[in-house]
Each structure stands twice: as structure tokens, then as C-alpha cells.
Amino acid sequence: MRRVDVDHYTQADRAVTLKPLDVFGRDAVAGGARLHGEVMVASLASIYKKLKFLTNENLGWGRIHLPEIELQTTAYWLAGEGLTGWRRTELDVALLGAGRAIQTVASVLLMVDPHDLGLVTQVRSPHEEAPTIYLYETVPGGVGLSERLFARHDDLIAGASALIGGCPCDAGCPACTGPRLEPDLDAKGLAARLLGELGAPEVLTAG
Ligand SMILES: [Zn+2]
């Protein structure tokens, strides 16, 4: 390693796939079901992006040649079996935006580092056959966070909704729904609508 003086940082773009291996608990909730169990997470870093400090402007990218990493761990997930009438592109953005907010709230509720929990969203999970948000533990085997998240499902949904509703941004930002990947879609409005369908109490919106 060598020290460099640059105006950007790099971020690996990981293609992450997640497959449930065993379900330890499952309950019906508004909009679908909450679950926790054992999962296999495979991640492959294929490219890295050069991002400008502060603005996160994309300055370029390069290839990474590393083997796939497999992680057997535990996860909490939310399967939106009851969600209907969503357009696929909007649902994709809504799941990711709501998932980011749930991930932020989860790390605060459990008082853990945000990097202790990974996020995977699937518009149609092959396992659940429904739109699904997974929060998995990044420590092999997990340390019990998933079961605690499963128990606090209602607080996660309500907290994520309040985080998004209370954010002063217009249409989603890194502080609430995460970096905007689809500039034409209102990530904030879509994530708020999704959380509402998942039982979040109504929040007064700012911004
Ligand atoms: Zn925001």
C-alpha cells in the first residue's frame, strides 16, 4: 500500500446473491411475512468505481479479479407476498430504498456497526416467490442479530418510514434511501409507499 493524495475514493461493485438454507421462524405481517434463518451469501467483486469525495460523482471504474466469496450466516428477511399492483422498475427502487432505511434503523436499534449487516433486495425472490428484503449478518454464522431484528420487525418498518419521511431531501438521498441509482424515479416516495403497505404508521413528511 502507498499513501496517495487524491480527491476520490474507490468502491467495489459487488454482485451479491443470497439463498436461504433454513427457516428458523416465520410470521405473517402486514403486506407479507417476516422470517429469519440461515442463508448462503455469495459475493463477487467484479469492478470498482472511482467516486469523488463529497459529491459521490462517478469518475471512472476498473476491473477487479478476485474469486467469489461465500458466506454462510443468518439473516432476517421480509417477504412482500401481499404487495400487488407495482411496476417492476418502481418496486426495484422501492425495495432498495426501504431496505437501506431499514438497514440504517437496524444498526441504530441493535447498536451495531452498519457494516455488521448486509442488504440484498430481490424483486422476486426464487425462495419466497415474492418481493423480498434481506438483512444478513456479515459475520460467518451470525451472532444473533437476525433473531433480534425478526423480533423488532414493527420497529424497523416504523423507524424506516420515519427516517425517510423526516429527511429533508426531495426524492431520496444517501441519508435515507441510499445513493440514487435511478435519477428519474422518486426513490423517497416509492420507498415510503412500500413501507406504508408493509404496515408503517403514517408519518408527516418533510422536504
Ligand atoms: Zn433523504
mmCIF file of C-alpha atoms and ligand atoms in Angstrom:
data_model
loop_
_atom_site.group_PDB
_atom_site.id
_atom_site.type_symbol
_atom_site.label_atom_id
_atom_site.label_comp_id
_atom_site.label_asym_id
_atom_site.label_seq_id
_atom_site.Cartn_x
_atom_site.Cartn_y
_atom_site.Cartn_z
ATOM 1 C CA MET A 1 0.000 0.000 0.000
ATOM 2 C CA ARG A 2 1.083 3.571 -0.578
ATOM 3 C CA ARG A 3 -0.393 6.841 0.534
ATOM 4 C CA VAL A 4 -1.888 8.947 -2.248
ATOM 5 C CA ASP A 5 -3.350 12.409 -2.257
ATOM 6 C CA VAL A 6 -6.472 12.265 -4.415
ATOM 7 C CA ASP A 7 -9.960 13.716 -4.463
ATOM 8 C CA HIS A 8 -11.712 10.397 -4.842
ATOM 9 C CA TYR A 9 -12.170 7.042 -3.181
ATOM 10 C CA THR A 10 -12.893 3.667 -4.666
ATOM 11 C CA GLN A 11 -15.827 1.390 -4.055
ATOM 12 C CA ALA A 12 -16.105 -2.190 -5.203
ATOM 13 C CA ASP A 13 -19.280 -3.042 -7.023
ATOM 14 C CA ARG A 14 -20.254 -6.411 -5.629
ATOM 15 C CA ALA A 15 -22.682 -8.706 -7.300
ATOM 16 C CA VAL A 16 -24.314 -10.355 -4.295
ATOM 17 C CA THR A 17 -26.603 -13.347 -4.455
ATOM 18 C CA LEU A 18 -28.400 -14.758 -1.433
ATOM 19 C CA LYS A 19 -30.084 -18.103 -0.976
ATOM 20 C CA PRO A 20 -31.979 -19.196 2.154
ATOM 21 C CA LEU A 21 -30.878 -22.599 3.517
ATOM 22 C CA ASP A 22 -33.153 -22.963 6.527
ATOM 23 C CA VAL A 23 -36.023 -21.016 8.081
ATOM 24 C CA PHE A 24 -35.954 -20.738 11.888
ATOM 25 C CA GLY A 25 -39.038 -18.563 12.297
ATOM 26 C CA ARG A 26 -41.844 -17.160 10.175
ATOM 27 C CA ASP A 27 -44.819 -14.928 10.985
ATOM 28 C CA ALA A 28 -47.476 -13.168 8.959
ATOM 29 C CA VAL A 29 -47.178 -9.356 8.998
ATOM 30 C CA ALA A 30 -48.825 -6.504 7.112
ATOM 31 C CA GLY A 31 -48.048 -6.921 3.413
ATOM 32 C CA GLY A 32 -46.494 -10.377 3.758
ATOM 33 C CA ALA A 33 -44.253 -12.249 6.173
ATOM 34 C CA ARG A 34 -41.214 -11.740 8.397
ATOM 35 C CA LEU A 35 -38.661 -14.532 8.585
ATOM 36 C CA HIS A 36 -35.268 -15.368 9.982
ATOM 37 C CA GLY A 37 -32.981 -18.234 9.247
ATOM 38 C CA GLU A 38 -29.749 -19.477 7.745
ATOM 39 C CA VAL A 39 -28.586 -18.208 4.366
ATOM 40 C CA MET A 40 -25.733 -18.520 1.896
ATOM 41 C CA VAL A 41 -24.429 -15.231 0.552
ATOM 42 C CA ALA A 42 -22.122 -15.244 -2.452
ATOM 43 C CA SER A 43 -20.427 -12.034 -3.478
ATOM 44 C CA LEU A 44 -18.209 -11.316 -6.391
ATOM 45 C CA ALA A 45 -16.354 -8.032 -6.758
ATOM 46 C CA SER A 46 -16.092 -7.503 -10.473
ATOM 47 C CA ILE A 47 -15.484 -3.796 -10.923
ATOM 48 C CA TYR A 48 -14.592 -0.855 -8.721
ATOM 49 C CA LYS A 49 -15.833 2.680 -9.132
ATOM 50 C CA LYS A 50 -13.823 5.829 -8.531
ATOM 51 C CA LEU A 51 -16.085 8.242 -6.690
ATOM 52 C CA LYS A 52 -15.406 11.872 -5.923
ATOM 53 C CA PHE A 53 -15.401 12.861 -2.237
ATOM 54 C CA LEU A 54 -18.488 14.754 -1.016
ATOM 55 C CA THR A 55 -20.424 14.643 -4.289
ATOM 56 C CA ASN A 56 -20.030 10.892 -4.949
ATOM 57 C CA GLU A 57 -19.628 11.797 -8.615
ATOM 58 C CA ASN A 58 -18.560 8.779 -10.618
ATOM 59 C CA LEU A 59 -15.102 9.405 -12.121
ATOM 60 C CA GLY A 60 -14.456 6.050 -13.717
ATOM 61 C CA TRP A 61 -14.020 2.399 -12.975
ATOM 62 C CA GLY A 62 -11.647 -0.542 -13.235
ATOM 63 C CA ARG A 63 -11.820 -4.318 -13.179
ATOM 64 C CA ILE A 64 -11.108 -6.495 -10.153
ATOM 65 C CA HIS A 65 -10.028 -10.109 -10.484
ATOM 66 C CA LEU A 66 -10.894 -11.906 -7.272
ATOM 67 C CA PRO A 67 -12.560 -15.228 -6.561
ATOM 68 C CA GLU A 68 -16.157 -15.333 -5.393
ATOM 69 C CA ILE A 69 -16.567 -15.127 -1.622
ATOM 70 C CA GLU A 70 -19.136 -17.335 0.081
ATOM 71 C CA LEU A 71 -20.568 -16.576 3.485
ATOM 72 C CA GLN A 72 -22.847 -18.887 5.437
ATOM 73 C CA THR A 73 -24.657 -16.808 8.007
ATOM 74 C CA THR A 74 -28.039 -15.870 9.431
ATOM 75 C CA ALA A 75 -30.478 -13.310 8.101
ATOM 76 C CA TYR A 76 -33.763 -11.584 8.811
ATOM 77 C CA TRP A 77 -35.998 -11.057 5.829
ATOM 78 C CA LEU A 78 -39.240 -9.593 4.791
ATOM 79 C CA ALA A 79 -41.276 -11.166 2.001
ATOM 80 C CA GLY A 80 -43.889 -8.887 0.475
ATOM 81 C CA GLU A 81 -46.341 -11.545 -0.634
ATOM 82 C CA GLY A 82 -49.267 -9.189 -0.203
ATOM 83 C CA LEU A 83 -47.856 -6.450 -2.440
ATOM 84 C CA THR A 84 -49.785 -6.020 -5.671
ATOM 85 C CA GLY A 85 -50.037 -3.514 -8.491
ATOM 86 C CA TRP A 86 -46.372 -2.479 -8.526
ATOM 87 C CA ARG A 87 -44.399 -1.815 -11.695
ATOM 88 C CA ARG A 88 -41.193 -3.807 -11.659
ATOM 89 C CA THR A 89 -38.800 -0.857 -12.045
ATOM 90 C CA GLU A 90 -40.568 1.100 -9.314
ATOM 91 C CA LEU A 91 -40.681 -1.883 -6.993
ATOM 92 C CA ASP A 92 -36.951 -2.413 -7.506
ATOM 93 C CA VAL A 93 -36.217 1.172 -6.417
ATOM 94 C CA ALA A 94 -38.744 0.999 -3.555
ATOM 95 C CA LEU A 95 -37.254 -2.230 -2.150
ATOM 96 C CA LEU A 96 -33.718 -0.883 -2.263
ATOM 97 C CA GLY A 97 -34.708 2.479 -0.763
ATOM 98 C CA ALA A 98 -36.791 0.916 2.010
ATOM 99 C CA GLY A 99 -34.077 -1.701 2.558
ATOM 100 C CA ARG A 100 -31.377 0.955 3.019
ATOM 101 C CA ALA A 101 -33.527 2.783 5.550
ATOM 102 C CA ILE A 102 -34.312 -0.477 7.399
ATOM 103 C CA GLN A 103 -30.578 -1.292 7.427
ATOM 104 C CA THR A 104 -29.798 2.128 8.968
ATOM 105 C CA VAL A 105 -32.543 1.794 11.589
ATOM 106 C CA ALA A 106 -31.454 -1.780 12.364
ATOM 107 C CA SER A 107 -27.886 -0.751 13.166
ATOM 108 C CA VAL A 108 -29.191 2.000 15.458
ATOM 109 C CA LEU A 109 -31.727 -0.256 17.212
ATOM 110 C CA LEU A 110 -29.193 -3.018 17.822
ATOM 111 C CA MET A 111 -26.325 -0.568 18.408
ATOM 112 C CA VAL A 112 -24.065 -2.318 15.904
ATOM 113 C CA ASP A 113 -21.791 -1.048 13.166
ATOM 114 C CA PRO A 114 -23.699 -0.610 9.859
ATOM 115 C CA HIS A 115 -21.145 -2.941 8.247
ATOM 116 C CA ASP A 116 -22.321 -5.776 10.515
ATOM 117 C CA LEU A 117 -25.442 -6.056 8.378
ATOM 118 C CA GLY A 118 -25.570 -6.559 4.617
ATOM 119 C CA LEU A 119 -28.542 -5.783 2.410
ATOM 120 C CA VAL A 120 -29.921 -7.745 -0.524
ATOM 121 C CA THR A 121 -33.207 -6.923 -2.233
ATOM 122 C CA GLN A 122 -34.955 -9.071 -4.813
ATOM 123 C CA VAL A 123 -37.978 -8.027 -6.866
ATOM 124 C CA ARG A 124 -38.967 -11.671 -6.948
ATOM 125 C CA SER A 125 -37.060 -13.966 -4.615
ATOM 126 C CA PRO A 126 -36.871 -17.501 -6.039
ATOM 127 C CA HIS A 127 -37.265 -18.788 -2.473
ATOM 128 C CA GLU A 128 -40.233 -16.678 -1.380
ATOM 129 C CA GLU A 129 -41.677 -16.102 -4.850
ATOM 130 C CA ALA A 130 -42.323 -12.545 -3.677
ATOM 131 C CA PRO A 131 -40.506 -9.198 -3.441
ATOM 132 C CA THR A 132 -38.012 -9.642 -0.608
ATOM 133 C CA ILE A 133 -35.673 -7.531 1.532
ATOM 134 C CA TYR A 134 -32.873 -9.459 3.269
ATOM 135 C CA LEU A 135 -30.635 -8.140 6.046
ATOM 136 C CA TYR A 136 -27.837 -10.649 6.618
ATOM 137 C CA GLU A 137 -25.122 -10.760 9.244
ATOM 138 C CA THR A 138 -21.672 -10.207 7.774
ATOM 139 C CA VAL A 139 -20.013 -12.377 10.438
ATOM 140 C CA PRO A 140 -19.907 -16.086 9.454
ATOM 141 C CA GLY A 141 -22.660 -17.962 11.302
ATOM 142 C CA GLY A 142 -24.107 -14.733 12.696
ATOM 143 C CA VAL A 143 -24.133 -13.626 16.326
ATOM 144 C CA GLY A 144 -27.881 -13.491 16.927
ATOM 145 C CA LEU A 145 -28.653 -10.128 15.350
ATOM 146 C CA SER A 146 -31.091 -11.673 12.844
ATOM 147 C CA GLU A 147 -33.371 -13.094 15.520
ATOM 148 C CA ARG A 148 -33.393 -9.729 17.297
ATOM 149 C CA LEU A 149 -34.304 -7.980 14.020
ATOM 150 C CA PHE A 150 -37.079 -10.518 13.448
ATOM 151 C CA ALA A 151 -38.437 -9.684 16.926
ATOM 152 C CA ARG A 152 -38.305 -5.944 16.239
ATOM 153 C CA HIS A 153 -39.870 -6.062 12.778
ATOM 154 C CA ASP A 154 -42.573 -3.483 13.590
ATOM 155 C CA ASP A 155 -39.991 -1.029 14.978
ATOM 156 C CA LEU A 156 -37.843 -1.462 11.844
ATOM 157 C CA ILE A 157 -40.734 -0.692 9.490
ATOM 158 C CA ALA A 158 -41.943 2.272 11.560
ATOM 159 C CA GLY A 159 -38.381 3.571 12.071
ATOM 160 C CA ALA A 160 -37.503 3.316 8.371
ATOM 161 C CA SER A 161 -40.695 5.144 7.465
ATOM 162 C CA ALA A 162 -39.938 7.914 9.980
ATOM 163 C CA LEU A 163 -36.328 8.181 8.738
ATOM 164 C CA ILE A 164 -37.446 8.641 5.132
ATOM 165 C CA GLY A 165 -40.380 10.906 5.974
ATOM 166 C CA GLY A 166 -38.234 13.102 8.198
ATOM 167 C CA CYS A 167 -35.385 13.510 5.705
ATOM 168 C CA PRO A 168 -35.323 16.982 4.108
ATOM 169 C CA CYS A 169 -34.321 15.667 0.658
ATOM 170 C CA ASP A 170 -36.684 15.759 -2.331
ATOM 171 C CA ALA A 171 -36.554 12.314 -3.856
ATOM 172 C CA GLY A 172 -34.145 10.176 -1.816
ATOM 173 C CA CYS A 173 -30.527 10.703 -0.739
ATOM 174 C CA PRO A 174 -27.650 8.766 0.896
ATOM 175 C CA ALA A 175 -29.008 9.666 4.363
ATOM 176 C CA CYS A 176 -32.347 7.925 3.847
ATOM 177 C CA THR A 177 -32.896 5.725 0.774
ATOM 178 C CA GLY A 178 -29.229 5.495 -0.277
ATOM 179 C CA PRO A 179 -27.386 6.823 -3.328
ATOM 180 C CA ARG A 180 -29.781 7.429 -6.203
ATOM 181 C CA LEU A 181 -29.228 4.857 -8.896
ATOM 182 C CA GLU A 182 -32.292 5.732 -10.981
ATOM 183 C CA PRO A 183 -32.309 9.535 -11.172
ATOM 184 C CA ASP A 184 -35.695 9.589 -12.933
ATOM 185 C CA LEU A 185 -37.539 7.750 -10.194
ATOM 186 C CA ASP A 186 -38.658 9.167 -6.844
ATOM 187 C CA ALA A 187 -36.924 6.708 -4.516
ATOM 188 C CA LYS A 188 -38.232 8.529 -1.457
ATOM 189 C CA GLY A 189 -41.891 8.471 -2.489
ATOM 190 C CA LEU A 190 -41.698 4.862 -3.676
ATOM 191 C CA ALA A 191 -39.961 3.617 -0.507
ATOM 192 C CA ALA A 192 -42.465 5.491 1.679
ATOM 193 C CA ARG A 193 -45.368 3.951 -0.250
ATOM 194 C CA LEU A 194 -43.854 0.487 0.126
ATOM 195 C CA LEU A 195 -43.311 0.898 3.880
ATOM 196 C CA GLY A 196 -46.902 2.106 4.204
ATOM 197 C CA GLU A 197 -48.114 -1.098 2.528
ATOM 198 C CA LEU A 198 -45.899 -3.030 4.938
ATOM 199 C CA GLY A 199 -47.765 -1.524 7.864
ATOM 200 C CA ALA A 200 -45.783 1.601 8.717
ATOM 201 C CA PRO A 201 -47.845 4.147 10.613
ATOM 202 C CA GLU A 202 -48.472 7.375 8.739
ATOM 203 C CA VAL A 203 -45.662 9.963 9.118
ATOM 204 C CA LEU A 204 -45.605 13.672 8.488
ATOM 205 C CA THR A 205 -43.189 14.258 5.641
ATOM 206 C CA ALA A 206 -40.547 16.933 5.496
ATOM 207 C CA GLY A 207 -38.957 18.265 2.340
HETATM 208 ZN ZN ZN B 1 -33.100 11.746 2.100
#
